[in-house]
PDB file of C-alpha atoms (C1' of nucleotides) in Angstrom:
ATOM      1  CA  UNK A   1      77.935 115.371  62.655  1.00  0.00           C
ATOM      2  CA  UNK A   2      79.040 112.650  65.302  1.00  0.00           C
ATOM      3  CA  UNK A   3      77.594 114.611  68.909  1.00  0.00           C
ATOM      4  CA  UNK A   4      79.941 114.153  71.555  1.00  0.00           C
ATOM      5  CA  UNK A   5      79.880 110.967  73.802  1.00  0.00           C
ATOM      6  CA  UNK A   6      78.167 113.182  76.697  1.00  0.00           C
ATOM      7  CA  UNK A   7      75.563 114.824  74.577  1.00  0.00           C
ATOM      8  CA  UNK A   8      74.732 111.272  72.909  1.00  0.00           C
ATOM      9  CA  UNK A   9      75.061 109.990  76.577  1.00  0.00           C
ATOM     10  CA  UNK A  10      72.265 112.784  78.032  1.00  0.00           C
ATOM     11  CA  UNK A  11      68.718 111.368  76.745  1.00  0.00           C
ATOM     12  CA  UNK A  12      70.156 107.772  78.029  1.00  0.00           C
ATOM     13  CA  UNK A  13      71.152 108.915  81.362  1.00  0.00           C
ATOM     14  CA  UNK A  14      68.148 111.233  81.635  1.00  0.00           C
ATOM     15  CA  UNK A  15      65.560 108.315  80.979  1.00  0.00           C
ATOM     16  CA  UNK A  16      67.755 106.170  83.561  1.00  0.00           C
ATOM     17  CA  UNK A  17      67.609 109.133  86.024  1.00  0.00           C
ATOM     18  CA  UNK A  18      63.486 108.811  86.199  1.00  0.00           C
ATOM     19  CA  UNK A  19      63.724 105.005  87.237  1.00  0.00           C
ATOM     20  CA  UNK A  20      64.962 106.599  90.599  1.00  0.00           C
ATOM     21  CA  UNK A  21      61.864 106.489  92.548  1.00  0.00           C
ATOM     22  CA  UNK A  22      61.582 109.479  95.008  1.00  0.00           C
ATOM     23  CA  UNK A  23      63.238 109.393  98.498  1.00  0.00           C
ATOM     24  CA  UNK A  24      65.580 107.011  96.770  1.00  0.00           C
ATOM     25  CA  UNK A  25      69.676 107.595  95.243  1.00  0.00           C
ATOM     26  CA  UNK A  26      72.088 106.238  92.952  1.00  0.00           C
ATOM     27  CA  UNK A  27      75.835 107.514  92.604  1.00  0.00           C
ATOM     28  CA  UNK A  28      77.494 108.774  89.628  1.00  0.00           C
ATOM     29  CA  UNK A  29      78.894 105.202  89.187  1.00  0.00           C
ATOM     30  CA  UNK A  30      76.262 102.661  89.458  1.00  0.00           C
ATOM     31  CA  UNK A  31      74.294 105.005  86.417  1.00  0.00           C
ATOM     32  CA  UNK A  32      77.732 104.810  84.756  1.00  0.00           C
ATOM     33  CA  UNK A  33      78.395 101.037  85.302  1.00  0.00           C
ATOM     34  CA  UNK A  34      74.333 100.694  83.539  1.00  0.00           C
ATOM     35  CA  UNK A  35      75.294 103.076  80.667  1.00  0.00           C
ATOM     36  CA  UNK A  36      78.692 101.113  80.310  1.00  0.00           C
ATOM     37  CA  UNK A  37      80.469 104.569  80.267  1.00  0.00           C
ATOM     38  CA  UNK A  38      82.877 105.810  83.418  1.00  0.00           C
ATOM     39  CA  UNK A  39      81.551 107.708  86.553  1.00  0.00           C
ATOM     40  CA  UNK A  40      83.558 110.646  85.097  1.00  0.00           C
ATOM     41  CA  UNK A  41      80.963 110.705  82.151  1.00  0.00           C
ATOM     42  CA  UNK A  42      78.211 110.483  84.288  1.00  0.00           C
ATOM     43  CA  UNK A  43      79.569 113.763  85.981  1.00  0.00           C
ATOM     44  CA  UNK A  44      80.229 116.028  82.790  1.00  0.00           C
ATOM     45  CA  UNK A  45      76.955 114.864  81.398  1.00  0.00           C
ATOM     46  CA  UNK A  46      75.082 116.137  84.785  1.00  0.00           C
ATOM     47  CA  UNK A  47      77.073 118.813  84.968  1.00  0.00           C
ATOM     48  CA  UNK A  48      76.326 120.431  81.536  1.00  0.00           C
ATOM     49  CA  UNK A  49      72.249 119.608  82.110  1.00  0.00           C
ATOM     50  CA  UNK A  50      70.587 123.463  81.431  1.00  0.00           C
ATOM     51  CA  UNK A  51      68.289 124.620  83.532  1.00  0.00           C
ATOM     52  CA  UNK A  52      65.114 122.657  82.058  1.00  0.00           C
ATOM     53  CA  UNK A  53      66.337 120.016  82.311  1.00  0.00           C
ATOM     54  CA  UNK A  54      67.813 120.106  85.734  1.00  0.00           C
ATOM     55  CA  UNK A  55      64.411 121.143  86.324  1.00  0.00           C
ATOM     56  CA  UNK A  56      62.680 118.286  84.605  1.00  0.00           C
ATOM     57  CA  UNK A  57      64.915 115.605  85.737  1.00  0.00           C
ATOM     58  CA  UNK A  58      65.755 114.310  89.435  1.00  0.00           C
ATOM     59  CA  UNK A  59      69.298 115.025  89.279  1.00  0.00           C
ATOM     60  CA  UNK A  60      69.528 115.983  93.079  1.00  0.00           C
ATOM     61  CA  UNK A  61      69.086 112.018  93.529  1.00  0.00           C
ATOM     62  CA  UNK A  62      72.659 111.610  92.331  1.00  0.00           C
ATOM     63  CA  UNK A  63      75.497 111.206  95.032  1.00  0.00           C
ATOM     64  CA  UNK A  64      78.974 110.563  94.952  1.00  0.00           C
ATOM     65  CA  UNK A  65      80.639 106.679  95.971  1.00  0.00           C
ATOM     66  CA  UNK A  66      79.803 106.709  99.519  1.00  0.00           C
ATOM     67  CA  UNK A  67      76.096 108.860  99.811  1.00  0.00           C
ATOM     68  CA  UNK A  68      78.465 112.024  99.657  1.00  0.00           C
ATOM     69  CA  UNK A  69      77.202 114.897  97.914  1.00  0.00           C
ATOM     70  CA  UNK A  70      79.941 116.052  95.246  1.00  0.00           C
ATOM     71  CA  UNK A  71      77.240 119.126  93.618  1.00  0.00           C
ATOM     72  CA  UNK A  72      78.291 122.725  94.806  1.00  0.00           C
ATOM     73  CA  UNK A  73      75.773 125.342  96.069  1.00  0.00           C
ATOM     74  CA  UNK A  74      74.025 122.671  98.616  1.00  0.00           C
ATOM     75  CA  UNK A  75      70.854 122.756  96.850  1.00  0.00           C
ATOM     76  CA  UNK A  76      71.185 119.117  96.574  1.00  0.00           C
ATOM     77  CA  UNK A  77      70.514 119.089 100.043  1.00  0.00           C
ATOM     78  CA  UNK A  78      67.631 121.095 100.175  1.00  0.00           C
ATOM     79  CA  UNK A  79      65.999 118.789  97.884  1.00  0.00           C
ATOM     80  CA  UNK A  80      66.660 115.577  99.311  1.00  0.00           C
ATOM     81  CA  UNK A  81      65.735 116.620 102.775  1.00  0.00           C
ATOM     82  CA  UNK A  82      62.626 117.537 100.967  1.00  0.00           C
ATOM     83  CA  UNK A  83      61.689 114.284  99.602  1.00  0.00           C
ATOM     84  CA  UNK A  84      62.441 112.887 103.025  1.00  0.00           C
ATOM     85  CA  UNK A  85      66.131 112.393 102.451  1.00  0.00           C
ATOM     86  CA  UNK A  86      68.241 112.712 105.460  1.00  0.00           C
ATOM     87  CA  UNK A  87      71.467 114.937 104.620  1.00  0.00           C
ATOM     88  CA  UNK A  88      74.267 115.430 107.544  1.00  0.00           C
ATOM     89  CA  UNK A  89      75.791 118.856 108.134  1.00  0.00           C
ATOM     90  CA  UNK A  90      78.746 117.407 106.332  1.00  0.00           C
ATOM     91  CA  UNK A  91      77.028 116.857 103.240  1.00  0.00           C
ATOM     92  CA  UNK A  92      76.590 112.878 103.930  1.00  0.00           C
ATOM     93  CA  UNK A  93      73.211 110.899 103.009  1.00  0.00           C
ATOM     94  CA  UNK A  94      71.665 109.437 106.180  1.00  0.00           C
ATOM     95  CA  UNK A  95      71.024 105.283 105.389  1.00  0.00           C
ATOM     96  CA  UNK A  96      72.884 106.264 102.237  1.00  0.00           C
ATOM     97  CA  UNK A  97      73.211 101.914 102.204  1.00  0.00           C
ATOM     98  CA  UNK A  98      69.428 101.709 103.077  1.00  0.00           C
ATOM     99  CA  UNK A  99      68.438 104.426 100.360  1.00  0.00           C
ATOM    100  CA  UNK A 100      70.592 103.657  97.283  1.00  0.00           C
ATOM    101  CA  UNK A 101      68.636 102.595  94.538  1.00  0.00           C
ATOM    102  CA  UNK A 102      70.347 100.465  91.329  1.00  0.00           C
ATOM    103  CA  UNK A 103      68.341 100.932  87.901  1.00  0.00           C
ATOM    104  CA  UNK A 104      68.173  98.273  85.860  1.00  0.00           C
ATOM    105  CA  UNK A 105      69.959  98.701  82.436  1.00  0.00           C
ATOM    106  CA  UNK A 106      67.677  99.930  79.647  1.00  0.00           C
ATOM    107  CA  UNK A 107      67.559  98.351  76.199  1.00  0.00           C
TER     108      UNK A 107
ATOM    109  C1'  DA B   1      99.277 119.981  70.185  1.00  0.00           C
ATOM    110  C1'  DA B   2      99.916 120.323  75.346  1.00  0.00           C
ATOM    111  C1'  DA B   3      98.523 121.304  79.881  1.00  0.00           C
ATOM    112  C1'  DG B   4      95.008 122.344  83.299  1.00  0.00           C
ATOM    113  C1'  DT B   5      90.547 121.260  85.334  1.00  0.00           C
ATOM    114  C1'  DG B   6      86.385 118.868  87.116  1.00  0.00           C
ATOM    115  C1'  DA B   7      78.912 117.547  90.070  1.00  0.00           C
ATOM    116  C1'  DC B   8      84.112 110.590  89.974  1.00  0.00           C
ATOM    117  C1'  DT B   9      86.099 106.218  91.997  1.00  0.00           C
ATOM    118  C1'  DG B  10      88.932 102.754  94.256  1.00  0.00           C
ATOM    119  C1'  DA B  11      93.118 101.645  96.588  1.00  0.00           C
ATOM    120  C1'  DC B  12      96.544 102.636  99.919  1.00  0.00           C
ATOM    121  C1'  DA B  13      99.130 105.088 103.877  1.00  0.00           C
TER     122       DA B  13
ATOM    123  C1'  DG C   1      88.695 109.994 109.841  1.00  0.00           C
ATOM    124  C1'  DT C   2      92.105 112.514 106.229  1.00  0.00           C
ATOM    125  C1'  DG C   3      95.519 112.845 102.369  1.00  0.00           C
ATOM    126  C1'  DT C   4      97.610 111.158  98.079  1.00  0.00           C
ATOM    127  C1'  DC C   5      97.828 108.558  93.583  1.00  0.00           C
ATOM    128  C1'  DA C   6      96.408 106.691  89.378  1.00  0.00           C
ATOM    129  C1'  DG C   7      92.801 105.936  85.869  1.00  0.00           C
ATOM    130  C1'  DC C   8      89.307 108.096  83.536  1.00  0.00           C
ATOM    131  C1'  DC C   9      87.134 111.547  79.440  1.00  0.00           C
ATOM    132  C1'  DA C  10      85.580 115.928  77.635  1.00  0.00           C
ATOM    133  C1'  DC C  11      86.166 120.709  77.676  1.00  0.00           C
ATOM    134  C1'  DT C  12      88.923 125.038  78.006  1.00  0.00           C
ATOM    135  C1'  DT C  13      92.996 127.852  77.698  1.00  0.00           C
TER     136       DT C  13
END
DNA sequence: AAAGTGACTGACA
DNA sequence: GTGTCAGCCACTT
């Protein structure tokens, strides 16, 4: 059977997610505009990743249009500020402009 | 089938 | 800076 356009979407946007080099971020729609799919894809697709592979993938590097952080819980924080990320009270990447990193498209 | 919802975005007031 | 609207696509009820 045809998967759906996010599961068939998942290994692609995985792979893309590792050319984000650490201390680095992308938003939903730059990967989106390098898959060719919309932003909203991007989302659904990150937001159905299990737990291994949230674990095995740097998802936290993913922002929102702007360097805001769109995930709920605020662990995204926790992880950028870990990798030497600077995240504002108000959930805003510091040098978001400075930091945000544009993969190239794969094939 | 129809309506509601969401880890989105860009434009406008 | 905040609030609203329209476009978007898959999933759930």
């Amino acid at each position: 059977m045809r998967p759906s356009a996010a599961a068939r979407l998942k290994p692609r946007l995985l792979s893309l997610l590792h050319e984000v080099p650490r201390g680095r971020v992308t938003t939903y729609g730059t990967l989106a505009a390098c898959l060719g799919v919309s932003a909203r894809l991007v989302a659904r697709v990150m937001a159905s990743l299990s737990e291994a592979e949230a674990e095995g993938a740097p998802w936290h590097r993913v922002v929102g249009a702007g360097g805001v952080l769109r995930t709920a819980g605020g662990r995204q924080a926790e992880r950028l500020r870990r990798e030497g990320v600077g995240v504002s009270a108000r959930d805003r990447v510091e040098g978001f402009a400075r930091l945000l990193f544009t993969p190239s498209a794969e094939g």
